[in-house]
XYZ file of N, CA, C and O in Angstrom:
864
model
N 234.840 95.863 -63.525
C 233.905 95.696 -64.635
C 233.136 96.998 -64.846
O 232.805 97.691 -63.890
N 232.840 97.324 -66.110
C 232.129 98.550 -66.451
C 230.775 98.603 -65.752
O 230.059 97.605 -65.667
N 230.406 99.809 -65.253
C 229.158 99.957 -64.507
C 227.942 99.607 -65.361
O 226.951 99.058 -64.843
N 227.997 99.929 -66.655
C 226.865 99.598 -67.531
C 226.659 98.090 -67.622
O 225.517 97.616 -67.679
N 227.761 97.356 -67.651
C 227.678 95.890 -67.701
C 227.093 95.358 -66.391
O 226.252 94.455 -66.390
N 227.542 95.934 -65.275
C 227.020 95.509 -63.968
C 225.527 95.795 -63.863
O 224.762 94.974 -63.342
N 225.121 96.949 -64.366
C 223.693 97.305 -64.341
C 222.885 96.340 -65.197
O 221.816 95.868 -64.789
N 223.405 96.033 -66.394
C 222.707 95.105 -67.283
C 222.614 93.716 -66.658
O 221.559 93.057 -66.733
N 223.699 93.276 -66.011
C 223.685 91.968 -65.353
C 222.661 91.936 -64.220
O 221.940 90.943 -64.048
N 222.596 93.029 -63.453
C 221.643 93.102 -62.350
C 220.215 93.114 -62.882
O 219.321 92.447 -62.338
N 220.000 93.864 -63.954
C 218.673 93.929 -64.589
C 218.228 92.537 -65.033
O 217.118 92.094 -64.727
N 219.101 91.857 -65.757
C 218.761 90.533 -66.272
C 218.542 89.531 -65.137
O 217.664 88.658 -65.224
N 219.334 89.655 -64.080
C 219.184 88.750 -62.939
C 217.824 88.937 -62.271
O 217.102 87.958 -62.013
N 217.461 90.180 -61.986
C 216.189 90.439 -61.311
C 215.013 90.008 -62.183
O 214.075 89.361 -61.711
N 215.072 90.345 -63.479
C 213.987 89.963 -64.379
C 213.872 88.445 -64.478
O 212.764 87.894 -64.480
N 215.009 87.764 -64.529
C 214.992 86.300 -64.578
C 214.361 85.719 -63.311
O 213.591 84.755 -63.369
N 214.685 86.308 -62.158
C 214.102 85.854 -60.899
C 212.585 86.018 -60.897
O 211.851 85.189 -60.363
N 212.118 87.091 -61.524
C 210.670 87.327 -61.615
C 210.024 86.318 -62.557
O 209.012 85.695 -62.231
N 210.630 86.133 -63.734
C 210.036 85.262 -64.752
C 210.061 83.798 -64.355
O 209.196 83.023 -64.781
N 211.036 83.405 -63.557
C 211.097 82.005 -63.111
C 210.291 81.759 -61.844
O 210.180 80.618 -61.392
N 209.717 82.836 -61.280
C 208.885 82.679 -60.090
C 209.642 82.688 -58.782
O 209.051 82.498 -57.722
N 210.969 82.911 -58.835
C 211.730 82.998 -57.589
C 211.373 84.284 -56.832
O 211.451 84.335 -55.611
N 211.027 85.321 -57.593
C 210.412 86.508 -57.012
C 208.964 86.490 -57.465
O 208.681 86.543 -58.659
N 208.052 86.407 -56.540
C 206.647 86.229 -56.876
C 205.925 87.568 -56.999
O 206.363 88.574 -56.428
N 204.795 87.597 -57.744
C 204.018 88.833 -57.861
C 203.657 89.399 -56.491
O 203.199 88.675 -55.605
N 203.914 90.691 -56.304
C 203.610 91.340 -55.039
C 204.693 91.216 -53.989
O 204.611 91.821 -52.920
N 205.749 90.443 -54.285
C 206.819 90.232 -53.306
C 207.788 91.414 -53.300
O 208.091 92.000 -54.344
N 208.293 91.742 -52.120
C 209.232 92.850 -52.000
C 210.581 92.473 -52.599
O 211.033 91.331 -52.496
N 211.228 93.455 -53.232
C 212.549 93.273 -53.829
C 213.529 94.159 -53.077
O 213.375 95.384 -53.041
N 214.540 93.553 -52.465
C 215.517 94.305 -51.670
C 216.828 94.446 -52.430
O 217.489 93.451 -52.749
N 217.186 95.685 -52.708
C 218.405 95.958 -53.463
C 219.653 95.486 -52.731
O 220.598 95.006 -53.361
N 219.668 95.614 -51.396
C 220.853 95.222 -50.644
C 221.122 93.726 -50.752
O 222.271 93.291 -50.919
N 220.047 92.921 -50.705
C 220.217 91.473 -50.799
C 220.653 91.048 -52.203
O 221.456 90.121 -52.363
N 220.125 91.728 -53.202
C 220.511 91.413 -54.578
C 221.977 91.778 -54.811
O 222.745 91.012 -55.412
N 222.378 92.959 -54.332
C 223.779 93.385 -54.478
C 224.709 92.388 -53.794
O 225.762 92.020 -54.339
N 224.301 91.938 -52.610
C 225.118 90.966 -51.875
C 225.211 89.646 -52.639
O 226.281 89.046 -52.739
N 224.093 89.210 -53.194
C 224.063 87.945 -53.922
C 224.924 88.012 -55.182
O 225.599 87.025 -55.552
N 224.923 89.165 -55.857
C 225.693 89.319 -57.086
C 227.139 89.736 -56.824
O 227.966 89.736 -57.741
N 227.429 90.121 -55.564
C 228.783 90.536 -55.216
C 229.173 91.865 -55.821
O 230.322 92.062 -56.228
N 228.191 92.786 -55.903
C 228.447 94.109 -56.463
C 227.896 95.173 -55.518
O 227.196 94.859 -54.550
N 228.192 96.443 -55.814
C 227.668 97.530 -54.982
C 226.187 97.743 -55.285
O 225.648 97.219 -56.272
N 225.529 98.558 -54.470
C 224.110 98.791 -54.667
C 223.825 99.748 -55.820
O 222.705 99.785 -56.323
N 224.840 100.514 -56.264
C 224.605 101.507 -57.315
C 224.083 100.880 -58.611
O 223.027 101.302 -59.127
N 224.756 99.874 -59.193
C 224.213 99.275 -60.421
C 222.890 98.560 -60.187
O 222.046 98.512 -61.089
N 222.686 98.022 -58.992
C 221.408 97.375 -58.681
C 220.297 98.419 -58.673
O 219.201 98.193 -59.194
N 220.588 99.587 -58.083
C 219.595 100.661 -58.040
C 219.265 101.143 -59.449
O 218.101 101.406 -59.775
N 220.293 101.258 -60.286
C 220.053 101.662 -61.670
C 219.215 100.619 -62.412
O 218.340 100.959 -63.220
N 219.476 99.351 -62.109
C 218.705 98.270 -62.725
C 217.251 98.315 -62.282
O 216.337 98.164 -63.105
N 217.016 98.521 -60.996
C 215.633 98.565 -60.508
C 214.904 99.792 -61.048
O 213.695 99.734 -61.298
N 215.630 100.886 -61.259
C 215.008 102.066 -61.873
C 214.509 101.740 -63.277
O 213.400 102.130 -63.673
N 215.337 101.007 -64.037
C 214.938 100.611 -65.392
C 213.751 99.651 -65.359
O 212.832 99.744 -66.173
N 213.787 98.729 -64.412
C 212.688 97.768 -64.287
C 211.387 98.471 -63.912
O 210.303 98.073 -64.360
N 211.492 99.510 -63.105
C 210.313 100.323 -62.766
C 209.780 101.024 -64.010
O 208.568 101.041 -64.260
N 210.692 101.607 -64.789
C 210.293 102.317 -66.001
C 209.621 101.380 -66.998
O 208.678 101.774 -67.695
N 210.074 100.143 -67.056
C 209.503 99.167 -67.983
C 208.263 98.475 -67.434
O 207.646 97.673 -68.136
N 207.911 98.798 -66.186
C 206.665 98.280 -65.623
C 206.741 96.916 -64.982
O 205.713 96.322 -64.661
N 207.968 96.390 -64.763
C 208.094 95.050 -64.203
C 208.096 95.044 -62.676
O 207.802 94.024 -62.058
N 208.482 96.158 -62.076
C 208.405 96.291 -60.625
C 207.831 97.663 -60.291
O 207.853 98.578 -61.114
N 207.316 97.798 -59.075
C 206.724 99.052 -58.611
C 207.482 99.582 -57.402
O 207.946 98.796 -56.562
N 207.570 100.896 -57.330
C 208.114 101.527 -56.131
C 206.954 102.065 -55.307
O 206.140 102.855 -55.796
N 206.862 101.614 -54.077
C 205.820 102.077 -53.162
C 206.469 102.999 -52.137
O 207.375 102.576 -51.407
N 206.029 104.251 -52.104
C 206.632 105.250 -51.228
C 206.640 104.788 -49.780
O 205.656 104.299 -49.249
N 207.808 104.941 -49.159
C 208.062 104.589 -47.753
C 207.962 103.085 -47.475
O 208.014 102.649 -46.338
N 207.813 102.285 -48.517
C 207.753 100.826 -48.334
C 208.834 100.090 -49.116
O 209.385 99.113 -48.642
N 209.099 100.558 -50.340
C 210.150 99.919 -51.114
C 209.700 99.429 -52.467
O 208.684 99.883 -53.015
N 210.459 98.484 -53.011
C 210.226 97.955 -54.352
C 209.487 96.615 -54.280
O 209.786 95.777 -53.439
N 208.541 96.447 -55.209
C 207.755 95.220 -55.228
C 207.567 94.735 -56.664
O 207.390 95.540 -57.581
N 207.599 93.433 -56.836
C 207.294 92.839 -58.129
C 205.846 93.178 -58.485
O 204.965 93.167 -57.622
N 205.608 93.474 -59.761
C 204.243 93.826 -60.149
C 203.288 92.655 -59.897
O 203.665 91.487 -59.969
N 202.069 93.016 -59.609
C 201.007 92.034 -59.437
C 199.856 92.489 -60.317
O 199.194 93.485 -60.025
N 199.662 91.798 -61.425
C 198.692 92.226 -62.422
C 197.333 91.596 -62.139
O 197.202 90.378 -62.075
N 196.321 92.467 -61.969
C 194.976 91.942 -61.720
C 194.264 91.694 -63.052
O 194.795 91.952 -64.133
N 193.035 91.199 -62.966
C 192.291 90.803 -64.159
C 192.072 91.974 -65.114
O 192.216 91.837 -66.332
N 191.749 93.144 -64.562
C 191.502 94.314 -65.407
C 192.784 94.749 -66.127
O 192.764 95.073 -67.323
N 193.904 94.744 -65.403
C 195.181 95.124 -66.008
C 195.588 94.125 -67.087
O 196.147 94.501 -68.122
N 195.315 92.845 -66.840
C 195.632 91.820 -67.828
C 194.821 92.038 -69.100
O 195.347 91.952 -70.211
N 193.551 92.356 -68.943
C 192.709 92.619 -70.105
C 193.241 93.810 -70.893
O 193.295 93.781 -72.130
N 193.679 94.851 -70.186
C 194.251 96.021 -70.858
C 195.528 95.662 -71.619
O 195.760 96.148 -72.728
N 196.358 94.814 -71.002
C 197.592 94.381 -71.653
C 197.301 93.578 -72.920
O 197.976 93.736 -73.945
N 196.288 92.729 -72.857
C 195.927 91.930 -74.018
C 195.412 92.819 -75.149
O 195.710 92.585 -76.330
N 194.655 93.847 -74.799
C 194.166 94.777 -75.820
C 195.335 95.543 -76.443
O 195.363 95.764 -77.657
N 196.288 95.946 -75.598
C 197.471 96.641 -76.101
C 198.276 95.723 -77.013
O 198.741 96.140 -78.078
N 198.420 94.471 -76.594
C 199.166 93.524 -77.425
C 198.482 93.335 -78.775
O 199.156 93.270 -79.807
N 197.157 93.289 -78.796
C 196.436 93.109 -80.059
C 196.717 94.261 -81.016
O 196.978 94.050 -82.205
N 196.681 95.486 -80.490
C 196.929 96.663 -81.330
C 198.366 96.659 -81.855
O 198.615 96.869 -83.052
N 199.322 96.418 -80.959
C 200.734 96.422 -81.349
C 201.040 95.347 -82.383
O 201.730 95.601 -83.375
N 200.521 94.150 -82.145
C 200.876 93.053 -83.031
C 200.140 93.126 -84.365
O 200.676 92.701 -85.387
N 198.943 93.681 -84.361
C 198.264 93.893 -85.646
C 199.096 94.843 -86.509
O 199.336 94.581 -87.692
N 199.546 95.937 -85.895
C 200.404 96.885 -86.619
C 201.698 96.218 -87.057
O 202.166 96.404 -88.181
N 202.272 95.408 -86.176
C 203.529 94.724 -86.472
C 203.381 93.788 -87.665
O 204.184 93.815 -88.605
N 202.344 92.953 -87.652
C 202.158 91.981 -88.730
C 201.862 92.668 -90.064
O 202.361 92.257 -91.112
N 201.024 93.714 -90.029
C 200.682 94.414 -91.277
C 201.910 95.116 -91.853
O 202.150 95.085 -93.065
N 202.708 95.732 -90.979
C 203.942 96.377 -91.442
C 204.935 95.336 -91.928
O 205.624 95.536 -92.941
N 205.008 94.225 -91.222
C 205.872 93.113 -91.638
C 205.482 92.647 -93.044
O 206.346 92.426 -93.895
N 204.184 92.531 -93.296
C 203.703 92.076 -94.601
C 204.121 93.027 -95.713
O 204.422 92.602 -96.831
N 204.152 94.318 -95.403
C 204.510 95.312 -96.418
C 206.006 95.316 -96.725
O 206.417 95.794 -97.777
N 206.822 94.789 -95.818
C 208.274 94.868 -95.975
C 208.960 93.515 -96.171
O 210.118 93.459 -96.590
N 208.268 92.440 -95.839
C 208.910 91.116 -95.873
C 209.277 90.699 -97.289
O 208.500 90.853 -98.231
N 210.476 90.161 -97.428
C 210.927 89.554 -98.683
C 210.823 88.038 -98.508
O 210.609 87.545 -97.387
N 210.941 87.262 -99.580
C 210.793 85.800 -99.451
C 211.679 85.187 -98.370
O 211.270 84.239 -97.685
N 212.886 85.716 -98.188
C 213.792 85.177 -97.161
C 213.213 85.380 -95.754
O 213.406 84.538 -94.865
N 212.508 86.495 -95.549
C 211.881 86.755 -94.245
C 210.751 85.762 -93.976
O 210.615 85.250 -92.857
N 209.952 85.518 -95.007
C 208.852 84.554 -94.861
C 209.403 83.179 -94.538
O 208.893 82.473 -93.657
N 210.469 82.803 -95.235
C 211.086 81.499 -94.991
C 211.631 81.406 -93.574
O 211.511 80.362 -92.908
N 212.195 82.500 -93.062
C 212.736 82.502 -91.704
C 211.619 82.338 -90.678
O 211.786 81.625 -89.672
N 210.480 82.976 -90.902
C 209.342 82.813 -89.991
C 208.826 81.368 -90.033
O 208.458 80.805 -88.995
N 208.797 80.791 -91.222
C 208.356 79.389 -91.334
C 209.330 78.457 -90.607
O 208.910 77.440 -90.035
N 210.616 78.800 -90.634
C 211.601 77.985 -89.923
C 211.379 78.035 -88.413
O 211.615 77.049 -87.716
N 210.943 79.193 -87.902
C 210.606 79.283 -86.479
C 209.532 78.262 -86.120
O 209.605 77.574 -85.089
N 208.526 78.163 -86.990
C 207.414 77.237 -86.748
C 207.881 75.790 -86.894
O 207.547 74.929 -86.066
N 208.656 75.526 -87.929
C 209.157 74.158 -88.155
C 210.046 73.698 -87.008
O 209.985 72.533 -86.594
N 210.881 74.630 -86.502
C 211.755 74.290 -85.386
C 210.938 73.862 -84.181
O 211.245 72.846 -83.534
N 209.877 74.606 -83.874
C 209.039 74.261 -82.728
C 208.379 72.899 -82.944
O 208.380 72.048 -82.054
N 207.820 72.684 -84.110
C 207.062 71.454 -84.360
C 207.946 70.221 -84.406
O 207.471 69.103 -84.234
N 209.232 70.430 -84.626
C 210.163 69.292 -84.663
C 210.580 68.847 -83.261
O 211.164 67.775 -83.103
N 210.260 69.650 -82.264
C 210.629 69.303 -80.897
C 209.766 68.158 -80.374
O 208.598 68.029 -80.752
N 210.307 67.325 -79.478
C 209.487 66.310 -78.814
C 208.352 66.992 -78.047
O 208.480 68.155 -77.628
N 207.263 66.279 -77.857
C 206.069 66.867 -77.236
C 206.360 67.503 -75.879
O 205.895 68.615 -75.588
N 207.137 66.822 -75.040
C 207.442 67.359 -73.711
C 208.234 68.650 -73.817
O 208.033 69.594 -73.040
N 209.127 68.691 -74.803
C 209.945 69.889 -74.990
C 209.115 71.034 -75.555
O 209.368 72.203 -75.272
N 208.112 70.701 -76.356
C 207.213 71.732 -76.879
C 206.502 72.450 -75.735
O 206.409 73.682 -75.718
N 206.010 71.676 -74.779
C 205.318 72.270 -73.634
C 206.263 73.150 -72.825
O 205.879 74.229 -72.346
N 207.507 72.713 -72.706
C 208.493 73.440 -71.909
C 208.944 74.730 -72.594
O 209.134 75.765 -71.941
N 209.085 74.681 -73.925
C 209.674 75.805 -74.647
C 208.659 76.653 -75.406
O 209.034 77.626 -76.068
N 207.391 76.296 -75.314
C 206.355 77.030 -76.058
C 206.413 78.526 -75.800
O 206.428 79.330 -76.731
N 206.456 78.913 -74.531
C 206.378 80.334 -74.195
C 207.536 81.121 -74.788
O 207.335 82.154 -75.434
N 208.765 80.653 -74.584
C 209.930 81.399 -75.076
C 209.965 81.445 -76.594
O 210.282 82.490 -77.191
N 209.598 80.339 -77.255
C 209.622 80.316 -78.716
C 208.456 81.107 -79.305
O 208.572 81.692 -80.390
N 207.342 81.141 -78.586
C 206.203 81.950 -79.005
C 206.591 83.434 -79.009
O 206.326 84.166 -79.962
N 207.232 83.866 -77.931
C 207.688 85.256 -77.854
C 208.697 85.542 -78.959
O 208.644 86.598 -79.611
N 209.616 84.596 -79.187
C 210.612 84.776 -80.251
C 209.934 84.993 -81.596
O 210.352 85.859 -82.386
N 208.874 84.249 -81.874
C 208.170 84.380 -83.149
C 207.591 85.784 -83.308
O 207.743 86.426 -84.359
N 206.925 86.283 -82.258
C 206.309 87.608 -82.339
C 207.363 88.709 -82.476
O 207.168 89.663 -83.245
N 208.455 88.571 -81.742
C 209.525 89.559 -81.826
C 210.197 89.494 -83.197
O 210.536 90.533 -83.788
N 210.367 88.294 -83.726
C 210.975 88.120 -85.044
C 210.167 88.854 -86.113
O 210.724 89.558 -86.965
N 208.842 88.705 -86.062
C 207.981 89.410 -87.021
C 208.153 90.919 -86.892
O 208.197 91.641 -87.892
N 208.272 91.406 -85.655
C 208.466 92.837 -85.420
C 209.815 93.298 -85.958
O 209.935 94.408 -86.499
N 210.829 92.470 -85.825
C 212.163 92.833 -86.312
C 212.178 93.036 -87.826
O 212.921 93.878 -88.343
N 211.343 92.293 -88.530
C 211.274 92.423 -89.988
C 210.771 93.803 -90.393
O 211.104 94.302 -91.473
N 209.997 94.454 -89.530
C 209.498 95.797 -89.843
C 210.618 96.829 -89.867
O 210.470 97.901 -90.449
N 211.733 96.529 -89.199
C 212.844 97.468 -89.132
C 212.682 98.546 -88.078
O 213.529 99.439 -87.971
N 211.613 98.460 -87.266
C 211.363 99.467 -86.230
C 211.890 98.980 -84.883
O 211.317 98.060 -84.285
N 212.947 99.593 -84.394
C 213.507 99.201 -83.101
C 212.532 99.515 -81.969
O 212.458 98.778 -80.986
N 211.802 100.625 -82.100
C 210.838 100.978 -81.054
C 209.716 99.952 -80.973
O 209.298 99.563 -79.884
N 209.229 99.491 -82.136
C 208.175 98.485 -82.140
C 208.662 97.195 -81.496
O 207.946 96.581 -80.692
N 209.876 96.792 -81.825
C 210.455 95.590 -81.211
C 210.521 95.757 -79.700
O 210.146 94.851 -78.944
N 210.966 96.919 -79.244
C 211.073 97.197 -77.809
C 209.707 97.110 -77.135
O 209.563 96.485 -76.080
N 208.696 97.739 -77.735
C 207.365 97.741 -77.128
C 206.789 96.324 -77.045
O 206.199 95.938 -76.034
N 206.959 95.557 -78.119
C 206.424 94.195 -78.128
C 207.160 93.323 -77.110
O 206.545 92.529 -76.399
N 208.477 93.473 -77.017
C 209.238 92.713 -76.021
C 208.754 93.033 -74.609
O 208.609 92.134 -73.766
N 208.487 94.308 -74.335
C 208.057 94.703 -72.991
C 206.668 94.166 -72.667
O 206.433 93.654 -71.564
N 205.741 94.276 -73.628
C 204.392 93.754 -73.391
C 204.427 92.241 -73.242
O 203.759 91.668 -72.360
N 205.195 91.569 -74.091
C 205.305 90.110 -74.001
C 205.891 89.695 -72.651
O 205.455 88.707 -72.054
N 206.887 90.435 -72.169
C 207.499 90.101 -70.877
C 206.523 90.320 -69.740
O 206.441 89.502 -68.809
N 205.761 91.415 -69.790
C 204.739 91.650 -68.765
C 203.726 90.510 -68.751
O 203.338 90.014 -67.689
N 203.305 90.089 -69.933
C 202.342 88.995 -70.012
C 202.959 87.685 -69.553
O 202.275 86.830 -68.985
N 204.257 87.522 -69.789
C 204.929 86.295 -69.363
C 204.882 86.138 -67.850
O 204.798 85.022 -67.325
N 204.916 87.252 -67.136
C 204.868 87.214 -65.669
C 203.554 86.596 -65.183
O 203.518 85.931 -64.149
N 202.481 86.801 -65.960
C 201.182 86.255 -65.539
C 200.746 85.098 -66.427
O 199.607 84.660 -66.385
N 201.674 84.560 -67.219
C 201.325 83.548 -68.211
C 201.347 82.129 -67.656
O 201.290 81.163 -68.402
N 201.391 81.993 -66.365
C 201.500 80.669 -65.748
C 200.212 79.861 -65.861
O 200.218 78.649 -65.720
N 199.083 80.541 -66.124
C 197.807 79.832 -66.189
C 197.790 78.753 -67.257
O 197.102 77.747 -67.116
N 198.538 78.961 -68.348
C 198.550 77.969 -69.418
C 199.053 76.633 -68.905
O 198.591 75.585 -69.326
N 199.990 76.667 -67.950
C 200.515 75.428 -67.390
C 199.442 74.651 -66.637
O 199.551 73.458 -66.432
N 198.389 75.377 -66.194
C 197.345 74.750 -65.404
C 196.141 74.348 -66.244
O 195.224 73.702 -65.753
N 196.117 74.749 -67.506
C 194.961 74.456 -68.342
C 194.830 72.949 -68.560
O 195.801 72.251 -68.796
N 193.593 72.454 -68.514
C 193.365 71.030 -68.714
C 193.791 70.604 -70.118
O 194.253 69.490 -70.341
N 193.591 71.468 -71.099
C 193.871 71.123 -72.487
C 195.094 71.868 -72.997
O 195.093 72.421 -74.090
N 196.162 71.859 -72.198
C 197.379 72.584 -72.559
C 197.890 72.197 -73.942
O 198.251 73.057 -74.752
N 197.929 70.905 -74.236
C 198.458 70.419 -75.511
C 197.679 71.017 -76.678
O 198.269 71.470 -77.672
N 196.341 71.045 -76.576
C 195.509 71.565 -77.645
C 195.688 73.070 -77.813
O 195.705 73.589 -78.928
N 195.824 73.784 -76.683
C 196.012 75.236 -76.727
C 197.322 75.580 -77.444
O 197.368 76.469 -78.287
N 198.387 74.866 -77.094
C 199.687 75.118 -77.721
C 199.629 74.812 -79.219
O 200.124 75.598 -80.041
N 199.010 73.699 -79.583
C 198.901 73.328 -81.001
C 198.125 74.382 -81.781
O 198.522 74.773 -82.891
N 197.027 74.867 -81.203
C 196.215 75.882 -81.873
C 196.994 77.176 -82.043
O 196.913 77.837 -83.086
N 197.777 77.528 -81.026
C 198.579 78.738 -81.097
C 199.541 78.693 -82.282
O 199.674 79.668 -83.041
N 200.209 77.560 -82.482
C 201.172 77.458 -83.578
C 200.489 77.295 -84.926
O 201.022 77.697 -85.957
N 199.286 76.727 -84.939
C 198.499 76.716 -86.177
C 198.176 78.149 -86.604
O 198.250 78.494 -87.788
N 197.842 78.977 -85.627
C 197.553 80.381 -85.913
C 198.804 81.102 -86.419
O 198.723 81.941 -87.315
N 199.963 80.774 -85.846
C 201.207 81.354 -86.331
C 201.402 81.030 -87.815
O 201.779 81.901 -88.611
N 201.169 79.774 -88.164
C 201.375 79.353 -89.551
C 200.420 80.089 -90.489
O 200.815 80.547 -91.569
N 199.170 80.221 -90.076
C 198.194 80.923 -90.905
C 198.534 82.412 -90.999
O 198.299 83.045 -92.037
N 199.094 82.968 -89.918
C 199.519 84.368 -89.955
C 200.651 84.569 -90.976
O 200.657 85.563 -91.716
N 201.589 83.644 -91.006
C 202.686 83.754 -91.972
C 202.131 83.676 -93.398
O 202.568 84.422 -94.289
N 201.153 82.792 -93.621
C 200.520 82.715 -94.940
C 199.901 84.059 -95.313
O 200.033 84.522 -96.449
N 199.209 84.671 -94.347
C 198.551 85.958 -94.601
C 199.578 87.067 -94.828
O 199.371 87.954 -95.663
N 200.682 87.017 -94.081
C 201.752 88.004 -94.262
C 202.348 87.866 -95.657
O 202.585 88.856 -96.351
N 202.579 86.625 -96.077
C 203.154 86.390 -97.408
C 202.230 86.927 -98.503
O 202.687 87.510 -99.498
N 200.912 86.764 -98.314
C 199.938 87.221 -99.309
C 199.597 88.708 -99.146
O 198.830 89.246 -99.946
N 200.132 89.318 -98.087
C 199.827 90.722 -97.763
C 198.327 90.930 -97.609
O 197.764 91.956 -98.023
N 197.680 89.933 -96.990
C 196.232 89.946 -96.778
C 195.930 90.622 -95.437
O 195.881 89.975 -94.389
N 195.725 91.931 -95.480
C 195.550 92.723 -94.263
C 194.349 92.275 -93.437
O 194.434 92.172 -92.208
N 193.231 92.025 -94.097
C 192.024 91.633 -93.365
C 192.210 90.286 -92.675
O 191.767 90.090 -91.540
N 192.860 89.357 -93.357
C 193.115 88.047 -92.743
C 194.067 88.180 -91.566
O 193.895 87.510 -90.538
N 195.065 89.047 -91.697
C 195.990 89.296 -90.588
C 195.219 89.790 -89.375
O 195.438 89.325 -88.245
N 194.318 90.745 -89.583
C 193.520 91.281 -88.468
C 192.685 90.189 -87.811
O 192.620 90.099 -86.586
N 192.049 89.355 -88.627
C 191.189 88.287 -88.080
C 192.008 87.271 -87.283
O 191.610 86.873 -86.175
N 193.123 86.850 -87.841
C 193.946 85.836 -87.175
C 194.583 86.379 -85.902
O 194.676 85.677 -84.892
N 195.024 87.624 -85.933
C 195.616 88.223 -84.740
C 194.578 88.336 -83.627
O 194.865 88.043 -82.460
N 193.353 88.740 -83.979
C 192.286 88.828 -82.983
C 191.973 87.454 -82.404
O 191.734 87.306 -81.204
N 192.004 86.438 -83.262
C 191.757 85.068 -82.801
C 192.857 84.606 -81.849
O 192.592 83.929 -80.844
N 194.092 84.981 -82.159
C 195.224 84.609 -81.308
C 195.105 85.270 -79.933
O 195.338 84.632 -78.901
N 194.737 86.540 -79.911
C 194.580 87.243 -78.641
C 193.409 86.661 -77.856
O 193.476 86.524 -76.625
N 192.339 86.295 -78.550
C 191.192 85.698 -77.871
C 191.568 84.374 -77.217
O 191.103 84.059 -76.115
N 192.432 83.609 -77.877
C 192.900 82.351 -77.291
C 193.652 82.627 -75.994
O 193.441 81.946 -74.986
N 194.518 83.635 -76.007
C 195.257 83.966 -74.798
C 194.331 84.516 -73.726
O 194.492 84.231 -72.540
N 193.337 85.301 -74.156
C 192.370 85.847 -73.192
C 191.658 84.705 -72.452
O 191.474 84.755 -71.235
N 191.296 83.685 -73.182
C 190.608 82.547 -72.566
C 191.517 81.788 -71.617
O 191.125 81.423 -70.501
N 192.753 81.523 -72.038
C 193.647 80.727 -71.197
C 194.128 81.495 -69.973
O 194.411 80.900 -68.939
N 194.241 82.825 -70.074
C 194.740 83.614 -68.950
C 193.648 84.027 -67.990
O 193.839 84.037 -66.784
N 192.486 84.386 -68.525
C 191.397 84.832 -67.662
C 190.558 83.667 -67.163
O 189.837 83.777 -66.183
N 190.652 82.546 -67.858
C 189.877 81.365 -67.474
C 190.675 80.131 -67.860
O 190.398 79.507 -68.881
N 191.701 79.765 -67.075
C 192.640 78.706 -67.479
C 192.009 77.340 -67.688
O 192.593 76.512 -68.365
N 190.837 77.084 -67.134
C 190.240 75.762 -67.265
C 189.109 75.747 -68.289
O 188.203 74.932 -68.217
N 189.184 76.668 -69.268
C 188.131 76.732 -70.265
C 188.189 75.503 -71.160
O 189.210 74.852 -71.304
N 187.076 75.210 -71.809
C 187.020 74.103 -72.782
C 186.448 74.632 -74.084
O 185.799 75.648 -74.108
């Protein structure tokens, strides 16, 4: 099999292990064990871990090895601020370029989520939420913007487990998708100020659920 394919498979495997919690924040990552588990040499695994380091998902500690990132409260706040800036730019650029078919596609993302049974909504909220934000970025036509948003969203996903512990999870998820719908309305109207307000409100909701999961 082509080495690039092996590297991509190793990358996706390690990232999946992190996102599903099989590799926990701060836990050591051993390339030899991963190579053995995947039945491949260590070379593509090493290339995969190098990419994961570059994208900020794992850290290399000199003379100790590789470790899954462990994001503290200050780093999380910085990530949320970065996400606010990126997504404000994304939505405003999306508004300037979106055609009616793009608006309809974003509305379909929301309709698809709302048509799911309640239990499935809770299970799939995170992945579909990320899909919505990335979809809006894709409409801008900027591959770099899509890449940056995907990376920030993935970093936040690693620490996004607090929502599962929130007492009012159902209400938080519903509010999040209400904000998505209002954002699409603002994008359709090319209402820049409303986009800024709604995006800030969306980030504030995440700030509350991540920094204080039991907020009311």
